[in-house]
PDB file of C-alpha atoms in Angstrom:
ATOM      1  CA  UNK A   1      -9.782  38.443 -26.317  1.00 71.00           C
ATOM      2  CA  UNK A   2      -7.056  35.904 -26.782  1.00 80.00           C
ATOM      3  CA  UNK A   3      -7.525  32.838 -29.159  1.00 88.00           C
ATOM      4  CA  UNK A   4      -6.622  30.917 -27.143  1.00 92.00           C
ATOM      5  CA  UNK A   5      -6.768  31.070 -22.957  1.00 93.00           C
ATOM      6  CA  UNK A   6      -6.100  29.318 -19.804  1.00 94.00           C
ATOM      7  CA  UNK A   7      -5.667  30.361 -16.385  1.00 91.00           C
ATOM      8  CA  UNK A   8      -2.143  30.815 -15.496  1.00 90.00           C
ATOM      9  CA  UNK A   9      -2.676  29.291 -12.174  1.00 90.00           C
ATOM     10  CA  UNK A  10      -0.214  28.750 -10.323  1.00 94.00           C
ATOM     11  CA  UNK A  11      -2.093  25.758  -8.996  1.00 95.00           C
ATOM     12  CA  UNK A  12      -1.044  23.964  -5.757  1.00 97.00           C
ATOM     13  CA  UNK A  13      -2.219  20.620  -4.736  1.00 97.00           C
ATOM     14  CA  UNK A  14      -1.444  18.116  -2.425  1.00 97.00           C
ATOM     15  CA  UNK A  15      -0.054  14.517  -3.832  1.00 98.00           C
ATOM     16  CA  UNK A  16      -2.897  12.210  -4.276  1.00 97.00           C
ATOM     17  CA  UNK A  17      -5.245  15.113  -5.246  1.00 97.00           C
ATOM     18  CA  UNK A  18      -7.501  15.414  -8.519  1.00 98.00           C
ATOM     19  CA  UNK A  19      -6.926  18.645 -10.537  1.00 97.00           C
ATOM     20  CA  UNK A  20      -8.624  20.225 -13.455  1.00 96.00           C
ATOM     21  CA  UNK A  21      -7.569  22.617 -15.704  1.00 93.00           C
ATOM     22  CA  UNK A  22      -9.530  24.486 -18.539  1.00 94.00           C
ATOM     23  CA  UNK A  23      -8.992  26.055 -22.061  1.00 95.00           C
ATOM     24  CA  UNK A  24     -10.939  28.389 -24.047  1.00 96.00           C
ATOM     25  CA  UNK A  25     -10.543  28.880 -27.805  1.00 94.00           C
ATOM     26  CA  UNK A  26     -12.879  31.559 -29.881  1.00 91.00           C
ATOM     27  CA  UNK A  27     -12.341  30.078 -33.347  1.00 86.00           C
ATOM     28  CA  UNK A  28     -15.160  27.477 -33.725  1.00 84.00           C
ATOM     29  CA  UNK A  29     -13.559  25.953 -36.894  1.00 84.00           C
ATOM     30  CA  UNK A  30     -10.893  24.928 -34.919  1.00 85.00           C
ATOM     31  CA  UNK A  31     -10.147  20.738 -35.349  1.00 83.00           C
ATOM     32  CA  UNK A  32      -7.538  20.146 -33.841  1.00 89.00           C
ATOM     33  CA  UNK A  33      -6.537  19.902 -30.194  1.00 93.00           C
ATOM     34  CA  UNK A  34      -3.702  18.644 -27.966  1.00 94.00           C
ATOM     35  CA  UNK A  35      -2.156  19.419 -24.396  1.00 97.00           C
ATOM     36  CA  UNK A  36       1.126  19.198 -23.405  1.00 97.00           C
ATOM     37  CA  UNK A  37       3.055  19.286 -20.813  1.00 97.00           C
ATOM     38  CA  UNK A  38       6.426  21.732 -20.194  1.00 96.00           C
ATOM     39  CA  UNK A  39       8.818  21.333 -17.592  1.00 95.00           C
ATOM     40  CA  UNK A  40      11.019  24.481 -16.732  1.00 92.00           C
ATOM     41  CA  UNK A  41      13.323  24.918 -19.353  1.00 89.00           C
ATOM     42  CA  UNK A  42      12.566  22.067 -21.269  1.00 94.00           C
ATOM     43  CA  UNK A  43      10.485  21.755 -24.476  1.00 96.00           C
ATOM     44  CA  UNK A  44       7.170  21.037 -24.846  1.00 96.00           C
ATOM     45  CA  UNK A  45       6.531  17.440 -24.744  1.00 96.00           C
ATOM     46  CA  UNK A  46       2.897  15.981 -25.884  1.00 95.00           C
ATOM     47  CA  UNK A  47       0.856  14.434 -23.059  1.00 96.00           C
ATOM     48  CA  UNK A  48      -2.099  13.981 -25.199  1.00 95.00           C
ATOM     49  CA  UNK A  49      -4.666  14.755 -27.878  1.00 92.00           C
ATOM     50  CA  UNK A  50      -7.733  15.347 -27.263  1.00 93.00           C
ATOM     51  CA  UNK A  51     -10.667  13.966 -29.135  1.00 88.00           C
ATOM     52  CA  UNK A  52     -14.336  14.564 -29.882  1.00 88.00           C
ATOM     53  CA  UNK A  53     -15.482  11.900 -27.331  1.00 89.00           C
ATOM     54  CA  UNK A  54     -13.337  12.061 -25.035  1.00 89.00           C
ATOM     55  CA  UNK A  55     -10.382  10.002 -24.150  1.00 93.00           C
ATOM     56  CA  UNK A  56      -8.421   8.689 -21.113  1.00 94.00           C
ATOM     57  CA  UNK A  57      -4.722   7.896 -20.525  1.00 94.00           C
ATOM     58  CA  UNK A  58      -3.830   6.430 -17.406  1.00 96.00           C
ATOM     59  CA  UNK A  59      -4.685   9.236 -14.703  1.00 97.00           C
ATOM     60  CA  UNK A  60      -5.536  11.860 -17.284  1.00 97.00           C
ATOM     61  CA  UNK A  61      -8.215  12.696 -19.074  1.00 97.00           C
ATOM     62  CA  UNK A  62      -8.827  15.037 -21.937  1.00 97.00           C
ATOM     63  CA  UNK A  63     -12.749  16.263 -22.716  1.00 96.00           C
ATOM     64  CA  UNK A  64     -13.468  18.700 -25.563  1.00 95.00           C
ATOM     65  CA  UNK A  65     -16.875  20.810 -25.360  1.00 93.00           C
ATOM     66  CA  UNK A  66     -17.193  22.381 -28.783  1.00 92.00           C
ATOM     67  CA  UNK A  67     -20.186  23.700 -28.322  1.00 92.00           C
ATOM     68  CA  UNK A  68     -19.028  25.816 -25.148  1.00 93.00           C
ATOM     69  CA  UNK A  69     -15.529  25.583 -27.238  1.00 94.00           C
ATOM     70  CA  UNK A  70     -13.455  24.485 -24.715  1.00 93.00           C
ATOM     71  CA  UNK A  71     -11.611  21.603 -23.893  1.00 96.00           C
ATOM     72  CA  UNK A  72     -10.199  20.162 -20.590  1.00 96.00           C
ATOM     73  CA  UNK A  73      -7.558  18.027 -18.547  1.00 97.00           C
ATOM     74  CA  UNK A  74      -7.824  16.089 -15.671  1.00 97.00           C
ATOM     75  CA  UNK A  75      -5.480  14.727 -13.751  1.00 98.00           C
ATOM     76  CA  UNK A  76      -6.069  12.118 -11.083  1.00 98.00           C
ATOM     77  CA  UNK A  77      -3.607  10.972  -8.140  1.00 98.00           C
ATOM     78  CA  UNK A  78      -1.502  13.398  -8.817  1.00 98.00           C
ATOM     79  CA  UNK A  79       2.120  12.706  -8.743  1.00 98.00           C
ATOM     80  CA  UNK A  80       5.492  15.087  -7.373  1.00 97.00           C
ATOM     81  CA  UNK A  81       6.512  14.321 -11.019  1.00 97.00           C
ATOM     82  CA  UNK A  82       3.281  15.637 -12.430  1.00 98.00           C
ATOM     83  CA  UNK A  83       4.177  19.529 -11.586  1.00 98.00           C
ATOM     84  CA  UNK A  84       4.874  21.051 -14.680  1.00 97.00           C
ATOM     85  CA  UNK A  85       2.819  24.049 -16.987  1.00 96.00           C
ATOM     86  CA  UNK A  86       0.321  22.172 -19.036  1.00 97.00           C
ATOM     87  CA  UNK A  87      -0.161  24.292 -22.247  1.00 96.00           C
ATOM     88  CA  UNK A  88      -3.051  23.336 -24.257  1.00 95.00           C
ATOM     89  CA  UNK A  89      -3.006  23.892 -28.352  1.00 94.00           C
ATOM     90  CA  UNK A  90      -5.774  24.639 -30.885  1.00 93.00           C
ATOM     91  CA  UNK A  91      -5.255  24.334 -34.528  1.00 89.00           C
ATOM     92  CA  UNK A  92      -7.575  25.105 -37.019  1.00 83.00           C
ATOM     93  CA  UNK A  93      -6.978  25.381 -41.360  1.00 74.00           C
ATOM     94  CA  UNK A  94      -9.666  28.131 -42.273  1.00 68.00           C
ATOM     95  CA  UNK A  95      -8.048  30.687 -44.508  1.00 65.00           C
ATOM     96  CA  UNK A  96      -4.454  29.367 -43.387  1.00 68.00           C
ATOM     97  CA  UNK A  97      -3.266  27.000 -41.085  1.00 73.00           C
ATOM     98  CA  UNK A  98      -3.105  27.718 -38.307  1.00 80.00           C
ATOM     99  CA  UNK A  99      -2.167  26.718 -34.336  1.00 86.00           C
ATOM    100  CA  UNK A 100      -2.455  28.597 -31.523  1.00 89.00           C
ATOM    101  CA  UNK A 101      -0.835  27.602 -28.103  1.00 92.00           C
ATOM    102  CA  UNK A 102      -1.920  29.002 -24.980  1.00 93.00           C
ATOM    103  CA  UNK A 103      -0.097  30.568 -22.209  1.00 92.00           C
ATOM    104  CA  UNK A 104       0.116  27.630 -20.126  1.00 94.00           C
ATOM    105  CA  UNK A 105      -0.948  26.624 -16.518  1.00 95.00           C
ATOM    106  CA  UNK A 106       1.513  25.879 -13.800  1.00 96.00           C
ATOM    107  CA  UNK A 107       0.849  22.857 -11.792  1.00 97.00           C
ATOM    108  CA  UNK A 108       2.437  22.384  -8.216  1.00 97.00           C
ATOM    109  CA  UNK A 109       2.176  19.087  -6.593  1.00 98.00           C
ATOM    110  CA  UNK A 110       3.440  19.015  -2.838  1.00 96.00           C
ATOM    111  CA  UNK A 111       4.246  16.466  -0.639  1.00 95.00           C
TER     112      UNK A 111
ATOM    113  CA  UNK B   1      16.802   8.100 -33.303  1.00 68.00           C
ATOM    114  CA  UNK B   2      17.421  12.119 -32.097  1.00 82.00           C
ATOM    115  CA  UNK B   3      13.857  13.236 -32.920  1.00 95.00           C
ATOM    116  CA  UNK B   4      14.194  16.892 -33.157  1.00 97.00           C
ATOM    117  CA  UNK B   5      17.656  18.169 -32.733  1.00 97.00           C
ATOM    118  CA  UNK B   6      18.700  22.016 -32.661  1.00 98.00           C
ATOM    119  CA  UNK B   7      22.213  23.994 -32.716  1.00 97.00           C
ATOM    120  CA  UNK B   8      23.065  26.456 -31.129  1.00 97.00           C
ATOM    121  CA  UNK B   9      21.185  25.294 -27.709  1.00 96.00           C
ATOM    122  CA  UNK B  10      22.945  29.231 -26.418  1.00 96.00           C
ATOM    123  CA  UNK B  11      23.519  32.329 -28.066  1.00 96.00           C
ATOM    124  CA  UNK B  12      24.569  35.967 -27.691  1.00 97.00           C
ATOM    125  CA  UNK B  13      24.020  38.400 -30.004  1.00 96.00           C
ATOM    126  CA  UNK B  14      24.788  42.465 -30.532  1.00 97.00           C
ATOM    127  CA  UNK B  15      22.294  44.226 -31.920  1.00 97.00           C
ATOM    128  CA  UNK B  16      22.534  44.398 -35.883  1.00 97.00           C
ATOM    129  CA  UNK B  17      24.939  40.499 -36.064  1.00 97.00           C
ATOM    130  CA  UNK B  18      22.716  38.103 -38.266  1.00 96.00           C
ATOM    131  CA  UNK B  19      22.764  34.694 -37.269  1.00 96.00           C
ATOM    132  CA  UNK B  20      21.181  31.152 -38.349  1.00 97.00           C
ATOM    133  CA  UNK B  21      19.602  28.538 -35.862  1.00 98.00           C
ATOM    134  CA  UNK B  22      19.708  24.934 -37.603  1.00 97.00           C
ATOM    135  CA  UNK B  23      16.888  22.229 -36.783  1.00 98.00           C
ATOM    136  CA  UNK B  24      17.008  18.861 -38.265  1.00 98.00           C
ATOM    137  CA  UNK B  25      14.552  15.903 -37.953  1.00 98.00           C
ATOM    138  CA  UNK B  26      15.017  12.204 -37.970  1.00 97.00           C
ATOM    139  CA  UNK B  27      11.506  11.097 -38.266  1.00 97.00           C
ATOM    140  CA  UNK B  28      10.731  11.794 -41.024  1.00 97.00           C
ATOM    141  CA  UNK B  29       8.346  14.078 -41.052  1.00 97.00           C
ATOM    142  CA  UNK B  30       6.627  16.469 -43.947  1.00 97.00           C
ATOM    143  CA  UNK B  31       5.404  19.482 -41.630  1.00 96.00           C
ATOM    144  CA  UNK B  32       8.357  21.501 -39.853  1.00 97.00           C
ATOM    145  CA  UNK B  33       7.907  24.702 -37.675  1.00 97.00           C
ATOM    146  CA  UNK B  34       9.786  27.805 -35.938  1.00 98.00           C
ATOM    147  CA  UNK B  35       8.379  29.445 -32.534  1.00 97.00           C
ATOM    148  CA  UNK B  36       9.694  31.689 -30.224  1.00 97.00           C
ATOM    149  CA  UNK B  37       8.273  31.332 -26.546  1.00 96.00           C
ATOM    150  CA  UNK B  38       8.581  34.497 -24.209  1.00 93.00           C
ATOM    151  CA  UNK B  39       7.861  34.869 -20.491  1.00 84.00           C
ATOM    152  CA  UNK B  40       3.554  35.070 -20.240  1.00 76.00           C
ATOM    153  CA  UNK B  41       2.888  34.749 -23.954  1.00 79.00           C
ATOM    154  CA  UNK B  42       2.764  31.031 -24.822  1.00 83.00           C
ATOM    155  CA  UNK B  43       4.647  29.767 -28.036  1.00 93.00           C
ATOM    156  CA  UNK B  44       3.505  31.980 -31.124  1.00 93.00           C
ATOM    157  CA  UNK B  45       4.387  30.471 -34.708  1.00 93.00           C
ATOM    158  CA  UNK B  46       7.040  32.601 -36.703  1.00 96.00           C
ATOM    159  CA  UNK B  47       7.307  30.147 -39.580  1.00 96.00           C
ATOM    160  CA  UNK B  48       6.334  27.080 -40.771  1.00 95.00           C
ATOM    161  CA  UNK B  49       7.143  24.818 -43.250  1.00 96.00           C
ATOM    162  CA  UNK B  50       3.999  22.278 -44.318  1.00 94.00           C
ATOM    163  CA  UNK B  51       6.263  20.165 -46.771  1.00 94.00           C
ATOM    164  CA  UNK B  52       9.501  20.298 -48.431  1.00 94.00           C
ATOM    165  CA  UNK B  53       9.639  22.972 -50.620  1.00 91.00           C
ATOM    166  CA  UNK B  54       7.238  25.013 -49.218  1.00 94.00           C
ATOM    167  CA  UNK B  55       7.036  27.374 -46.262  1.00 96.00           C
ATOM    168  CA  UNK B  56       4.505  30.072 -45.261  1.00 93.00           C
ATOM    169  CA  UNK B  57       4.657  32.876 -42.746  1.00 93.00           C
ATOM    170  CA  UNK B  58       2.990  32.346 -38.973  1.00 91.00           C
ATOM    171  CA  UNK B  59       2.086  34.531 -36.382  1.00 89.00           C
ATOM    172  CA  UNK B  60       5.206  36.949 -35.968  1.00 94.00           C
ATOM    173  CA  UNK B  61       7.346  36.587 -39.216  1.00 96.00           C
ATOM    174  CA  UNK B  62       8.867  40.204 -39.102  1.00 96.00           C
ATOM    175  CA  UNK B  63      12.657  39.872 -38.973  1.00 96.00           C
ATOM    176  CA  UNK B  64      12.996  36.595 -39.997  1.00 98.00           C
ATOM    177  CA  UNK B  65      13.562  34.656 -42.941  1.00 97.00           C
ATOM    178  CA  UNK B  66      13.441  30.446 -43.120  1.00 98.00           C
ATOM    179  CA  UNK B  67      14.516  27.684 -45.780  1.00 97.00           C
ATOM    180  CA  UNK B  68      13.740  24.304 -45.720  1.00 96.00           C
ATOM    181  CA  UNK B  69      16.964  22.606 -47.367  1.00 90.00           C
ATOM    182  CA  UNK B  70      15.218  19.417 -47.507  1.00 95.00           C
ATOM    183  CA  UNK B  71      12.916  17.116 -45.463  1.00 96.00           C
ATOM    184  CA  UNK B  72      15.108  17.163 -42.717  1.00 97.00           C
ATOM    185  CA  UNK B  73      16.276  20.698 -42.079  1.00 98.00           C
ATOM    186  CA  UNK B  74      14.488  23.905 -41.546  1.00 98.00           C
ATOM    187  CA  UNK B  75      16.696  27.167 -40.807  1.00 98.00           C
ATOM    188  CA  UNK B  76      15.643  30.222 -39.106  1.00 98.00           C
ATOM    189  CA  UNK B  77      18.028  33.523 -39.718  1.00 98.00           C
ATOM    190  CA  UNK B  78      18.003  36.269 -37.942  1.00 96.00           C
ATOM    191  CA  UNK B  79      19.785  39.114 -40.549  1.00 93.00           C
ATOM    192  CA  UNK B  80      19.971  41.823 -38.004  1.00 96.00           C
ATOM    193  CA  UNK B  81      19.307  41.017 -35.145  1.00 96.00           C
ATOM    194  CA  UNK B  82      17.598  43.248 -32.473  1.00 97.00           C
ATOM    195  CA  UNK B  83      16.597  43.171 -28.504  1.00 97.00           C
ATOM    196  CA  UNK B  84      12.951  42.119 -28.870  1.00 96.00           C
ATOM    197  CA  UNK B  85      13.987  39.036 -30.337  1.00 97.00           C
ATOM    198  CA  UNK B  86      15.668  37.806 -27.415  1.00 97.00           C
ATOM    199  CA  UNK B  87      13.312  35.044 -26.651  1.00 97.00           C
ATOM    200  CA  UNK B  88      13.233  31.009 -26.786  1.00 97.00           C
ATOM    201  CA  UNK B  89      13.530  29.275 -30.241  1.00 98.00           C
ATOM    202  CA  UNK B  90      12.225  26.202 -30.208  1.00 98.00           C
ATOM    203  CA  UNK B  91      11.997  24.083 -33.608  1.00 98.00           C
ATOM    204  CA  UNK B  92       9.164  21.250 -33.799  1.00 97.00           C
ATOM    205  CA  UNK B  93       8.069  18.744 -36.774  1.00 97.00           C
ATOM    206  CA  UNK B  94       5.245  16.580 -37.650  1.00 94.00           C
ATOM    207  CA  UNK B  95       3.807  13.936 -40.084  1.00 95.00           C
ATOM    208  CA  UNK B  96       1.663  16.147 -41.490  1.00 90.00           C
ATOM    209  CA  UNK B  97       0.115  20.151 -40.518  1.00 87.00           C
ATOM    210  CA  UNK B  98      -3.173  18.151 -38.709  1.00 83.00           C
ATOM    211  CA  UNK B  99      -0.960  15.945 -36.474  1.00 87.00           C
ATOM    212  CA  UNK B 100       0.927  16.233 -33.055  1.00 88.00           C
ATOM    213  CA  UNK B 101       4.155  18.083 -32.878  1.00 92.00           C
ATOM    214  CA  UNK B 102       7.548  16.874 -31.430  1.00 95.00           C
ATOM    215  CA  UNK B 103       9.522  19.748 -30.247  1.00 97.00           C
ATOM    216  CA  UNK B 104      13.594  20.098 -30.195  1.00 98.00           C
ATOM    217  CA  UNK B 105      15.007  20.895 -26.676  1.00 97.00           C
ATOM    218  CA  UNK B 106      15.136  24.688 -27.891  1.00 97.00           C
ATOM    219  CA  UNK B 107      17.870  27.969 -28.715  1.00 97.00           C
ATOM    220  CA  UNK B 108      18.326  30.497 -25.706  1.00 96.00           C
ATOM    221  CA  UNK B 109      19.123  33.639 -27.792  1.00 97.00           C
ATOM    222  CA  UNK B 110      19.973  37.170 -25.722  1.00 97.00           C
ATOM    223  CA  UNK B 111      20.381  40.233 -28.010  1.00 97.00           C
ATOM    224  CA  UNK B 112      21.985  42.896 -26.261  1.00 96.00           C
TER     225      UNK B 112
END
């Protein structure tokens, strides 16, 4: 089992739609945990981090489940500009640091 | 203000040539870091570096070697380079190991 997993997706939505993505992690010391958000070819920019109570910014929203260990991203109204893969990270320092990034979904927002 | 800058952004290697990819920050940051991204796999950490002076091994260290020659700079060298490392290099630094990373726009090495 990866440390870290997502679905790969691709996902395809409409503009204007709400969208959801999930991420797994198995290492339940992990305390750290961001998404971001990678354009093709580009680097991996940070869209946000993700906190125990969950936070909001703008149209998206970030939840973290640690007892199911697994944190989410939703996006509301979504935007042309908003297709991109959305890779979400888990870092934990037991033993080591340590981060993990996942695979990434792939978002596709049509006209 | 750069953020995180890399050179080369291309490169093409023969199998067996060494080579060094140079990463600098302008923010200063403590916490540098060296991935390689391939098609599927997500970034995986080669090395990292969690202040100047020190760096530690990541995920997939094998066949390469890093220095941090100060707070700014972190190398990665390649000292023979072979086909599996063809990949993405992408550099990426932060205030400290706990906090958010800021990526450089990334090396596109080919061995053949």
């Amino acid at each position: 089992r990866k440390e870290v997993e997502q679905d790969p997706g691709p996902f395809n939505v409409p503009e204007g739609a709400t969208v959801a993505f999930n991420c797994t992690y198995s290492n339940s010391a992990s305390q750290s945990f961001f998404w971001y958000r990678q354009d093709c070819r580009k680097e991996p920019k940070l869209l946000m981090s993700v906190y125990s109570s969950g936070n909001e910014d703008g149209r998206f929203t970030a939840q973290l489940n640690r007892a199911s260990q697994y944190i989410s991203l939703l996006i509301r109204d979504s935007k042309l500009s908003d297709s991109a893969t959305y890779l979400c990270v888990v870092r934990a320092n037991t033993g080591g640091f340590k981060t993990i990034f996942g695979a990434g979904t792939r978002l596709f927002v049509k006209a | 203000n750069a953020g995180v800058t890399q050179t080369p952004k291309f490169q093409v290697l023969k199998t067996g040539q060494s080579m060094t990819l140079q990463c600098a920050q302008d923010m200063n940051h403590n916490s540098m870091y060296w991935y390689r991204q391939d098609p599927g796999m997500g970034l995986r950490l080669i090395y990292y570096s969690a202040s100047e002076g020190t760096t530690d091994k990541g995920e997939v260290p094998n066949g390469y070697n890093v220095s941090r020659l100060n707070k700014r700079e972190f190398s990665l060298r390649l000292e023979s380079a072979a086909p599996s490392q063809t990949s993405v290099y992408f550099c990426a630094s932060s205030l400290t190991l706990s906090d958010e990373q800021y990526f450089g726009p990334g090396t596109r090495l080919t061995v053949t």
